[in-house]
GROMACS .gro file of C-alpha atoms in nm:
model
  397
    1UNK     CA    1  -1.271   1.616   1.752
    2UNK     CA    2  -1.638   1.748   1.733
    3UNK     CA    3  -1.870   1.612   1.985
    4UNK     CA    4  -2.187   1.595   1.892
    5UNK     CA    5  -2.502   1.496   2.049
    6UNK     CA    6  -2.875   1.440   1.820
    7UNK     CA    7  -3.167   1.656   1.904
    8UNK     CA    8  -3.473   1.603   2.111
    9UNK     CA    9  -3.782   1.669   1.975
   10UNK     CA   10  -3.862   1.974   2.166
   11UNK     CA   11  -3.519   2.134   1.951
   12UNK     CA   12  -3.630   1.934   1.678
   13UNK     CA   13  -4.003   2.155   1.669
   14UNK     CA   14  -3.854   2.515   1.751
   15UNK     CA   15  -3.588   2.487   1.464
   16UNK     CA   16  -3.934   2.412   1.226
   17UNK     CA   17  -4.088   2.693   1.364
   18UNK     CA   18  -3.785   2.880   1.287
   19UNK     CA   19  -3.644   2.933   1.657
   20UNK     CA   20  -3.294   3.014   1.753
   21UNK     CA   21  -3.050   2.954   2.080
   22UNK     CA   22  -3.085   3.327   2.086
   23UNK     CA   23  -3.448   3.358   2.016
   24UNK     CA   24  -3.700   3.110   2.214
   25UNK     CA   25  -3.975   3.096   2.372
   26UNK     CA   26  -3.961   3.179   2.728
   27UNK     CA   27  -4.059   2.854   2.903
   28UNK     CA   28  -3.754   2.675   2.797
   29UNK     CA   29  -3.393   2.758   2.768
   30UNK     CA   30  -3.069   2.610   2.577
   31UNK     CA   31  -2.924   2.356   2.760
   32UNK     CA   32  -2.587   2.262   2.911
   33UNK     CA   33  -2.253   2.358   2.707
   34UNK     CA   34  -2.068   2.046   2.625
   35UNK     CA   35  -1.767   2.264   2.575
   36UNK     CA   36  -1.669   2.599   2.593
   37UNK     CA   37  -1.625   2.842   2.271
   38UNK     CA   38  -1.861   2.549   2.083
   39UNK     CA   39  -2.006   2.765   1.749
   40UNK     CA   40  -2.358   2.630   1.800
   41UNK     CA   41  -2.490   2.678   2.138
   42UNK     CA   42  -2.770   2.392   2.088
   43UNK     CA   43  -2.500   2.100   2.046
   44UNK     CA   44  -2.500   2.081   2.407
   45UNK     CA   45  -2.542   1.782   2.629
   46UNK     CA   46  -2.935   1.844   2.677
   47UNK     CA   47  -2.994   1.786   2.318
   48UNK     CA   48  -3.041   2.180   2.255
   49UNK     CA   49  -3.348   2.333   2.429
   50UNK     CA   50  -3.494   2.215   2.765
   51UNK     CA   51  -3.790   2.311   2.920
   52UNK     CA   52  -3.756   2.540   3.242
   53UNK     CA   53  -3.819   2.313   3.544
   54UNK     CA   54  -4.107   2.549   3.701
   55UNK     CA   55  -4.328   2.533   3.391
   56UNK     CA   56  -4.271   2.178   3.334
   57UNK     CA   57  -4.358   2.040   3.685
   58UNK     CA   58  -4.670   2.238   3.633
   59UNK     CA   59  -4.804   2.068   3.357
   60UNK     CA   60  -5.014   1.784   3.296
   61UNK     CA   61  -4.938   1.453   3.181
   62UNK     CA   62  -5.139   1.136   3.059
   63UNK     CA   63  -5.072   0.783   3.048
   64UNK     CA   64  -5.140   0.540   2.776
   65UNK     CA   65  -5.460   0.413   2.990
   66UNK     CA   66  -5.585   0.767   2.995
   67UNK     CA   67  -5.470   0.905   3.374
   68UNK     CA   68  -5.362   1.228   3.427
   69UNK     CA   69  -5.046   1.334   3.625
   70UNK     CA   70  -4.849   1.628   3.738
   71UNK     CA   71  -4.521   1.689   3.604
   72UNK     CA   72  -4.344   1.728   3.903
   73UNK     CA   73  -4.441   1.345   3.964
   74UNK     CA   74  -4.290   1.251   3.640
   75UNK     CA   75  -3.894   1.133   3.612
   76UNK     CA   76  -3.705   1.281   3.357
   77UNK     CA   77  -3.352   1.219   3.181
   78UNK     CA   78  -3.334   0.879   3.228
   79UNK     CA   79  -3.140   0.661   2.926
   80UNK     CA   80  -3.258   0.317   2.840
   81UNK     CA   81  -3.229   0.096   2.515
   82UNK     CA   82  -3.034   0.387   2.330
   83UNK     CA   83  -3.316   0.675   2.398
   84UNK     CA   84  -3.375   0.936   2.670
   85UNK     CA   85  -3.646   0.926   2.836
   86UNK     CA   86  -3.710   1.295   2.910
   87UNK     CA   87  -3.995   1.547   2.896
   88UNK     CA   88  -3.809   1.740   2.611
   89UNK     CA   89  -3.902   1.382   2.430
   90UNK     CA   90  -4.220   1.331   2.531
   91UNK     CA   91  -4.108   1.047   2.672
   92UNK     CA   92  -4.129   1.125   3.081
   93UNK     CA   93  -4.183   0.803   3.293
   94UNK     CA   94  -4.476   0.781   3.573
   95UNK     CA   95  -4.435   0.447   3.816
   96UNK     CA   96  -4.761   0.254   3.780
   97UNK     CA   97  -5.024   0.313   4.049
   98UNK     CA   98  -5.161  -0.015   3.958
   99UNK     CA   99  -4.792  -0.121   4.003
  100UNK     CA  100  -4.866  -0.345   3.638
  101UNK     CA  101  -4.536  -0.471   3.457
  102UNK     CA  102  -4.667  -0.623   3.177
  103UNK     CA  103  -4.931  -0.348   3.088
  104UNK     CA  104  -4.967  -0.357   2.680
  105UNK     CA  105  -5.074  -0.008   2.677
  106UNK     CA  106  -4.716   0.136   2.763
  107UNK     CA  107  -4.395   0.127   2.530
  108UNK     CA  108  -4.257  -0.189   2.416
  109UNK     CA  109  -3.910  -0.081   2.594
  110UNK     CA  110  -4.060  -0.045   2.916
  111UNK     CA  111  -4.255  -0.376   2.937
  112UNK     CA  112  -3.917  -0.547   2.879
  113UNK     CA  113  -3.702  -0.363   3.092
  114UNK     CA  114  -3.621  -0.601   3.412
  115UNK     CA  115  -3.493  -0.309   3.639
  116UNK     CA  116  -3.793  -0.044   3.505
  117UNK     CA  117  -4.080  -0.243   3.471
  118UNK     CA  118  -4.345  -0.084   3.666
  119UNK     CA  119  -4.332   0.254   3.482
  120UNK     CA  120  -4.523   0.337   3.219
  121UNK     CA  121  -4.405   0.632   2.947
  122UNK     CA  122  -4.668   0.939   3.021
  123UNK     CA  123  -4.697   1.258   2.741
  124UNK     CA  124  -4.779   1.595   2.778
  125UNK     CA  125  -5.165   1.698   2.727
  126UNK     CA  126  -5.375   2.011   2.706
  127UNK     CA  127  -5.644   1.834   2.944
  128UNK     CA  128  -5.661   1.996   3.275
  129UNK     CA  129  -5.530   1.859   3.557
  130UNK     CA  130  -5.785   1.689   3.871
  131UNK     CA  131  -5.667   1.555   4.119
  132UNK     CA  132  -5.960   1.304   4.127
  133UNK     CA  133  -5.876   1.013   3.934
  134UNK     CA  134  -5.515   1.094   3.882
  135UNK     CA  135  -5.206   0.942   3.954
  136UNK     CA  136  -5.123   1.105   4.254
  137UNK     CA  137  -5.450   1.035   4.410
  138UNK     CA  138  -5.440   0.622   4.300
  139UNK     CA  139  -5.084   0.639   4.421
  140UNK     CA  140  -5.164   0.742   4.744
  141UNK     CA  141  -5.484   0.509   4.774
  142UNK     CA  142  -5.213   0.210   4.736
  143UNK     CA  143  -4.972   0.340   4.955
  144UNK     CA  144  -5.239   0.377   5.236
  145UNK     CA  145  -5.349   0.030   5.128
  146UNK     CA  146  -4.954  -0.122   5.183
  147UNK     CA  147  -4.967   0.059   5.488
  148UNK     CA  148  -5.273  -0.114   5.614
  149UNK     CA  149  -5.156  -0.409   5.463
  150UNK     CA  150  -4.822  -0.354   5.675
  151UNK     CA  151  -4.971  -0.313   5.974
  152UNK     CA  152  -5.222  -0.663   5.936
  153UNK     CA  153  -4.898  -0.800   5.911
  154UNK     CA  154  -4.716  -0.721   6.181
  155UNK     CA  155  -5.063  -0.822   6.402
  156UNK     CA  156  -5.027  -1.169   6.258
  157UNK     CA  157  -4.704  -1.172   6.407
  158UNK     CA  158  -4.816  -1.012   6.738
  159UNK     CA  159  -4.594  -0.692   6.660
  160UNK     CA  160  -4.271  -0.949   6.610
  161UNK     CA  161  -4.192  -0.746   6.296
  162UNK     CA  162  -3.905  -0.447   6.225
  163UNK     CA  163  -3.974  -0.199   5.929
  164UNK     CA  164  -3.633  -0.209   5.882
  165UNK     CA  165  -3.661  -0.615   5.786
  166UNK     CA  166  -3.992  -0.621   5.612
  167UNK     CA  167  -4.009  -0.609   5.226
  168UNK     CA  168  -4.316  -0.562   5.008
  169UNK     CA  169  -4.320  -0.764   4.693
  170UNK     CA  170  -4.543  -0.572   4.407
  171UNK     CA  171  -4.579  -0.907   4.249
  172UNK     CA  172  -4.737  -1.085   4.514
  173UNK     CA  173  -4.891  -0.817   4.676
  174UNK     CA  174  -4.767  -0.950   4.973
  175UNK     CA  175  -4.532  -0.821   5.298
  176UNK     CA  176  -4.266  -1.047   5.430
  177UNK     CA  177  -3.983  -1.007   5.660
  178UNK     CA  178  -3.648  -1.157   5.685
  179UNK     CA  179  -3.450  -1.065   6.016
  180UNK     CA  180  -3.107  -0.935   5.900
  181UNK     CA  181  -2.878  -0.846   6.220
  182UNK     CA  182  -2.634  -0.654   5.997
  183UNK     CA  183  -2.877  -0.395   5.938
  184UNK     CA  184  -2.948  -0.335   6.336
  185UNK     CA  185  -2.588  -0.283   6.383
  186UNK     CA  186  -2.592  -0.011   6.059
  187UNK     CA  187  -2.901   0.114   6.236
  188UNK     CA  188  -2.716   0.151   6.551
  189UNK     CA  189  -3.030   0.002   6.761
  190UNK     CA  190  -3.041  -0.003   7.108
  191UNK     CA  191  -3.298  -0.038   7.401
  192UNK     CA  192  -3.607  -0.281   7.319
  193UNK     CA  193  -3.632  -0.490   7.000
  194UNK     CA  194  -3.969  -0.617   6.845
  195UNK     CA  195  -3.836  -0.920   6.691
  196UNK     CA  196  -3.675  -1.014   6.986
  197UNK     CA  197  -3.936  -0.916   7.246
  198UNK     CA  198  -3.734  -0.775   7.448
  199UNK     CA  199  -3.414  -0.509   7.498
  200UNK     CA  200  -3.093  -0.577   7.365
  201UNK     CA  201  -2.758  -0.621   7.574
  202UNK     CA  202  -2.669  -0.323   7.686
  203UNK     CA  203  -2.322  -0.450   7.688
  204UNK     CA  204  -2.146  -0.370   7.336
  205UNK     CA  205  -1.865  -0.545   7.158
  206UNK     CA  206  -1.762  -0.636   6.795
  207UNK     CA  207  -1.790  -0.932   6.578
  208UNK     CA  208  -1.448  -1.086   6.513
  209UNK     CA  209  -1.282  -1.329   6.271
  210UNK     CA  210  -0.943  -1.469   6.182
  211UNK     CA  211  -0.770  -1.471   5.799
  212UNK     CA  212  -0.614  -1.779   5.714
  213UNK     CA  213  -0.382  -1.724   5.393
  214UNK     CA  214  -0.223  -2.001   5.179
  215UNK     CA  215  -0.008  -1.867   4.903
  216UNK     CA  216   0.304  -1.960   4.636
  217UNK     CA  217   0.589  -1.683   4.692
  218UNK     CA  218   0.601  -1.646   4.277
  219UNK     CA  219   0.895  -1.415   4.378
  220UNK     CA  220   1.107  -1.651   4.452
  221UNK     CA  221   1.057  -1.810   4.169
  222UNK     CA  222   1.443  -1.860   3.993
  223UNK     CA  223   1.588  -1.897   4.324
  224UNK     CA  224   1.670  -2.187   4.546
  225UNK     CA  225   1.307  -2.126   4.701
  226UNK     CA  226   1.116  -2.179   4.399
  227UNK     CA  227   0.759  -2.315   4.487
  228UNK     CA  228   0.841  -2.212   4.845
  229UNK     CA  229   0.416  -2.209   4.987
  230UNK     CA  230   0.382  -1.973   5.265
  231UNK     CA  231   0.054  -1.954   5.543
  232UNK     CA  232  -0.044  -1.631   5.667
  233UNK     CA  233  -0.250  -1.559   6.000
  234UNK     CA  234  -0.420  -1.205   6.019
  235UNK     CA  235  -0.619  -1.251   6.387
  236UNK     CA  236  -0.834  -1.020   6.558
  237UNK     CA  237  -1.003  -0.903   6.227
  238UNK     CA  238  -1.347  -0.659   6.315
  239UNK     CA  239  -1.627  -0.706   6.103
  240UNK     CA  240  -1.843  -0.379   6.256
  241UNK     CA  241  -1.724  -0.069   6.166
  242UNK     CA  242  -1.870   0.048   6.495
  243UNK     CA  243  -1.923  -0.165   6.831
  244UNK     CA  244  -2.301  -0.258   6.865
  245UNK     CA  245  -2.516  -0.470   7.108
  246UNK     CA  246  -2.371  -0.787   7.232
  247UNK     CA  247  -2.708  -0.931   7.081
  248UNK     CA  248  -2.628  -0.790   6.767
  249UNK     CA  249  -2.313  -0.963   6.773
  250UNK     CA  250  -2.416  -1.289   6.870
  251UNK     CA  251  -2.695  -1.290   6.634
  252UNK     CA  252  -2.449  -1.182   6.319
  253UNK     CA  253  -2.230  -1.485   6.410
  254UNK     CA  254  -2.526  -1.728   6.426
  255UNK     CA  255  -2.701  -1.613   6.087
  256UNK     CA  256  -2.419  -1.443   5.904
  257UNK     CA  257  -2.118  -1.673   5.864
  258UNK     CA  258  -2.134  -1.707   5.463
  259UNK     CA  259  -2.203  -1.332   5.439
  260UNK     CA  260  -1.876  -1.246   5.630
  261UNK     CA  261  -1.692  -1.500   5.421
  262UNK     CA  262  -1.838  -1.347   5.122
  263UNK     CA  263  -1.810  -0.985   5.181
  264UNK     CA  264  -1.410  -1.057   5.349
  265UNK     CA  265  -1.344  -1.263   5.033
  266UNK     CA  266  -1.519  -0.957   4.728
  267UNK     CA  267  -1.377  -0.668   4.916
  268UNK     CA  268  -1.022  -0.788   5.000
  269UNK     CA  269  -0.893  -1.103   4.796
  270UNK     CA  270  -1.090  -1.074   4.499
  271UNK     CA  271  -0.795  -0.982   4.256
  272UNK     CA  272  -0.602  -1.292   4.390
  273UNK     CA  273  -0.908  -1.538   4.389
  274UNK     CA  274  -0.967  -1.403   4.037
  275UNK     CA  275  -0.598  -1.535   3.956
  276UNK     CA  276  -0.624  -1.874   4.129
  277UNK     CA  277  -0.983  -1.927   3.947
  278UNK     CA  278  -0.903  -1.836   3.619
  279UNK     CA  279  -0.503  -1.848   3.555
  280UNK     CA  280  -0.398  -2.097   3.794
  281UNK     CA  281  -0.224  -1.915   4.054
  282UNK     CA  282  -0.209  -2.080   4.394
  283UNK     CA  283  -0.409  -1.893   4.657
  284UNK     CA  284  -0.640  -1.978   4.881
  285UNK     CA  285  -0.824  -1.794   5.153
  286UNK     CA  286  -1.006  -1.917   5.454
  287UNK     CA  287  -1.221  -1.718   5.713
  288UNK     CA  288  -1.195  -1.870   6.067
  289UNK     CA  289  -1.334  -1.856   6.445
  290UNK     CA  290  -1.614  -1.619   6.379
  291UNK     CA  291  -1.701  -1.485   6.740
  292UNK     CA  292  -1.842  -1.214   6.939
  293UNK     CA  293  -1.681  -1.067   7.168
  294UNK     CA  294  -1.691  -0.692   7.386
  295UNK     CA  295  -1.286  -0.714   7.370
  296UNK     CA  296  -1.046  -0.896   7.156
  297UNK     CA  297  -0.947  -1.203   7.283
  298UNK     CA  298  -0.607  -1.411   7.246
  299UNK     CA  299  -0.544  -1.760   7.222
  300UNK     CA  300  -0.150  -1.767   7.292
  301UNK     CA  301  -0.115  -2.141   7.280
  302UNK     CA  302  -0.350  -2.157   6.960
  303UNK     CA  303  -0.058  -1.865   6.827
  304UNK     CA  304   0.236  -2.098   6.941
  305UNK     CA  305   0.088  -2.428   6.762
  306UNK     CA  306   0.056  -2.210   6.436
  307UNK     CA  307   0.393  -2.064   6.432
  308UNK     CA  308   0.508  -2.419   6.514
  309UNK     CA  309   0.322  -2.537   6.195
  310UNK     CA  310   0.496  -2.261   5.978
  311UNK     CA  311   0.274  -2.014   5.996
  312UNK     CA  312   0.336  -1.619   6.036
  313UNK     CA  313   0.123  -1.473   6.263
  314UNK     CA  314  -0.032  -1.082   6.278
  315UNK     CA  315  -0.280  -0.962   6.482
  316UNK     CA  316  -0.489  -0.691   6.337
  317UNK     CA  317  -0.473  -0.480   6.657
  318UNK     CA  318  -0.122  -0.472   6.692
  319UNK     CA  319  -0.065  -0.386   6.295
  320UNK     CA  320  -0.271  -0.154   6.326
  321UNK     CA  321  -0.168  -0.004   6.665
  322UNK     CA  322   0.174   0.021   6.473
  323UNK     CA  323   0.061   0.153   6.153
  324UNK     CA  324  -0.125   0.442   6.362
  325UNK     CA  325   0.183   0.483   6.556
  326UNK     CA  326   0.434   0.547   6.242
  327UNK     CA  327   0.135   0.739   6.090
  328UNK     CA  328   0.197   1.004   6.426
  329UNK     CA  329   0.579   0.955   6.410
  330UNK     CA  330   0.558   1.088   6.031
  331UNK     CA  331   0.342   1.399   6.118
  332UNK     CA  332   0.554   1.468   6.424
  333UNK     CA  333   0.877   1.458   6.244
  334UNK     CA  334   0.669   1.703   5.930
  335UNK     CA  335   0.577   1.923   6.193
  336UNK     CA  336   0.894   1.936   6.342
  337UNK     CA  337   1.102   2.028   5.982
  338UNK     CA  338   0.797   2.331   6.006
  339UNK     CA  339   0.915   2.457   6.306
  340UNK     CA  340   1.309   2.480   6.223
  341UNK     CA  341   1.224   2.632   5.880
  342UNK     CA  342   1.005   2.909   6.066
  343UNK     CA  343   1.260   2.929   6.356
  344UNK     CA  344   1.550   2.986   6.082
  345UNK     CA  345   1.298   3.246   5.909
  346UNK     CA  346   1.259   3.452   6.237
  347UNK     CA  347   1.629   3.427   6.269
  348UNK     CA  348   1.676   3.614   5.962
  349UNK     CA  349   1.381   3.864   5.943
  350UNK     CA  350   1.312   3.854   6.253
  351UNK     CA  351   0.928   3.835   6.448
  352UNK     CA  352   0.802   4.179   6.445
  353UNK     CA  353   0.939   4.223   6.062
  354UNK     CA  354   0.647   3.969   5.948
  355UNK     CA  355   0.308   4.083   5.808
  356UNK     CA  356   0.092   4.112   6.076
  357UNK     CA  357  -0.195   3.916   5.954
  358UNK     CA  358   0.042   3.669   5.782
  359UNK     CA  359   0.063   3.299   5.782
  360UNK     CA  360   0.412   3.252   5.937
  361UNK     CA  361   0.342   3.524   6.200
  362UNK     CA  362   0.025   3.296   6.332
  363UNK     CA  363   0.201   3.031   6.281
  364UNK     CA  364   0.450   3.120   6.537
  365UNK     CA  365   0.177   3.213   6.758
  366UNK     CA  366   0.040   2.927   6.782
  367UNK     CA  367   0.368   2.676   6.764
  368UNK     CA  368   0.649   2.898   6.924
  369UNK     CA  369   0.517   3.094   7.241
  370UNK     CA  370   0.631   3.416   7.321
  371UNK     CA  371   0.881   3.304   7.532
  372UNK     CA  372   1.053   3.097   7.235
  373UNK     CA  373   0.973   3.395   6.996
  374UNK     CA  374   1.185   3.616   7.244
  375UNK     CA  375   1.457   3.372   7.278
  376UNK     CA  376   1.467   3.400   6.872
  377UNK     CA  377   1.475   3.737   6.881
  378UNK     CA  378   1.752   3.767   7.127
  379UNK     CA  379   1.929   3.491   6.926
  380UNK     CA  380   1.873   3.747   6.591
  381UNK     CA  381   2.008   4.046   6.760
  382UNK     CA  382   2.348   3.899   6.916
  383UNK     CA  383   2.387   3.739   6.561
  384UNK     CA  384   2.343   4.058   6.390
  385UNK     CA  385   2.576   4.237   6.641
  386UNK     CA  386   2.828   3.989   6.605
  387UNK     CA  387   2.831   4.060   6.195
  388UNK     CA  388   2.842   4.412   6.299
  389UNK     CA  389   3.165   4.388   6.513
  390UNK     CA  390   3.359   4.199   6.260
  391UNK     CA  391   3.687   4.280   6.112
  392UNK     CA  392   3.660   4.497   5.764
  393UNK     CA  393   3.986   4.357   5.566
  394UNK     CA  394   4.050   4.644   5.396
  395UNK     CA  395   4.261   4.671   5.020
  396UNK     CA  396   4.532   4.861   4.900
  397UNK     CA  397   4.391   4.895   4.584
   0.00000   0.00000   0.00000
């Protein structure tokens, strides 16, 4: 099946002019083969012809309102609404300095998109470039302006404030900041911490949860146990992939309860919440005794009452501790079933018979010894004189 993919305009122009894939002008090239051995060179994925990135970014570009950019500011190869935005379209895309979203200058496409709105379609011009007045130059006179605005800020707030937490909305025009533990413990922060005026906990620990699972066994279904209901209790669940500051911790359990539930619920159950929702299968999942803690922590009577309600209890540690464990068994017993098959090889060819250089010579280097290698050799020798020494029965015929 031919795969074919339409022109861009820069193609489009050099075919008029009666270019080929094998004769072009030198400041662009053909683009990527879509497959190998295709018969036309220019069905490719770029749409034929590109323009070589080093003369591109050197060009100049204008906006609808009339500013002039470099190309190397401008973002290429993006698809939206069925078309490519690229420069080999004349369709390259500048963000706004004047960070405007409903600008009626710009394309249609781009004043609609919701994800895209603040940048504006810019097209290549003869007009040279200066840097007064441009793009780059209005860009950076906002950015030092957020910057300044950042920093007013954070002196309302007598320095209370965390880059990491603080969000500028190009709407409003406006900073604000909303104090998100999670990302401190992604951030790995330690010593003192502006929003909190002071240093963390030096003590570290974990944020922990329990996994409360209510479920129909639909495989017993057809069997004396049919609509049999079953409660599962996973315990000792970590939220933090890595310990952070007891702060941290604390904090995550005060402010983040429904974002542990949520995250635990989308990452883990959502195929079987997706069932109960929308085809009636009975699940349900709850998220319990959210806590910080340095160590795990077990409530044996709390374990006893739930077994005594029915319940089968796990903690995570322990499956886990066991799952690592059968994990080494399984490598142990591989590595093992390596050693008698090279042990049986040096039985037969014997050590100084390999390839120097070879992979079962370092191998039994590093795994045997030389002491075990010369036991194997003696073993070879004796076995080969033993062959040697045995009775020929000879035929009369």
């Amino acid at each position: 099946m031919k795969m074919e993919k339409e022109h861009n305009l820069l193609t489009k122009r050099l075919l008029a002019e009666g270019y080929t894939a094998d004769k072009h002008p030198t400041n662009v090239e053909v683009g990527r083969p879509m497959r190998m051995g295709a018969s036309d060179p220019l069905d490719n994925y770029d749409g034929g012809f590109v323009y070589k990135r080093w003369w591109i970014h050197r060009k100049t570009f204008k906006t609808p309102c009339g500013l002039r950019c470099e190309g190397s500011s401008c973002m290429s190869d993006l698809y939206y609404m069925g078309m490519e935005w690229s420069y080999e379209n004349d369709l390259a895309l500048i963000h706004c300095p004047y960070d405007k979203a409903d600008c009626p200058l710009k394309h249609p496409y781009m004043r609609e998109a919701p994800v895209n709105k603040y940048h504006c379609d810019v097209h290549l011009t003869e007009e040279e470039y200066q840097y007064e007045g441009s793009v780059e130059e209005l860009k950076k006179l906002r950015d030092d302006e957020i910057e300044q605005e950042a920093a007013e800020f954070s002196a309302r707030r007598k320095g209370r404030t965390c880059r990491h937490h603080m969000r500028y909305d190009r709407e409003a025009k406006a900073w604000s900041m909303r104090y998100d533990p999670n990302i401190c413990a992604t951030m790995g922060c330690a010593g003192e911490c502006p929003i909190l005026g002071r240093k963390l906990d030096r003590k570290r620990g974990n944020v922990f949860y329990d996994i409360k699972m209510t479920y129909r066994r639909y495989d017993l279904d057809g069997t004396l146990f049919e609509g049999q209901i079953d409660t599962h209790v996973e315990k000792g669940a970590r939220f933090l992939e890595r310990p952070a500051s007891m702060d941290i911790c604390r904090n995550i359990v005060k402010l983040c309860g429904e974002e542990i539930e949520r995250r635990v619920k989308l990452n883990r159950f959502h195929q079987e919440l997706f069932f109960a929702e929308y085809h009636g299968r009975q699940f349900s999942v709850e998220i319990l005794n959210i806590r910080a803690e340095e160590k795990e922590s077990r409530d044996l009577l709390q374990d006893l009452r739930d077994i005594k309600e029915g319940a089968t209890i796990v903690h995570v540690s322990d499956a886990q501790k066991h799952q690592k464990e059968g994990k080494k068994k399984k490598r142990r017993e591989a590595q093992e079933k390596k050693i008698r098959k090279l042990e049986k090889k040096l039985l037969e060819v014997g050590y100084h018979n390999l390839e120097e250089y070879s992979l079962d010579r370092v191998h039994a280097d590093k795994w045997l010894g030389l002491e075990r290698i010369e036991e194997l050799e003696e073993k070879r020798k004796k076995l080969e004189r033993e062959k040697e020494n045995q009775p020929v029965q000879l035929s009369m015929f």
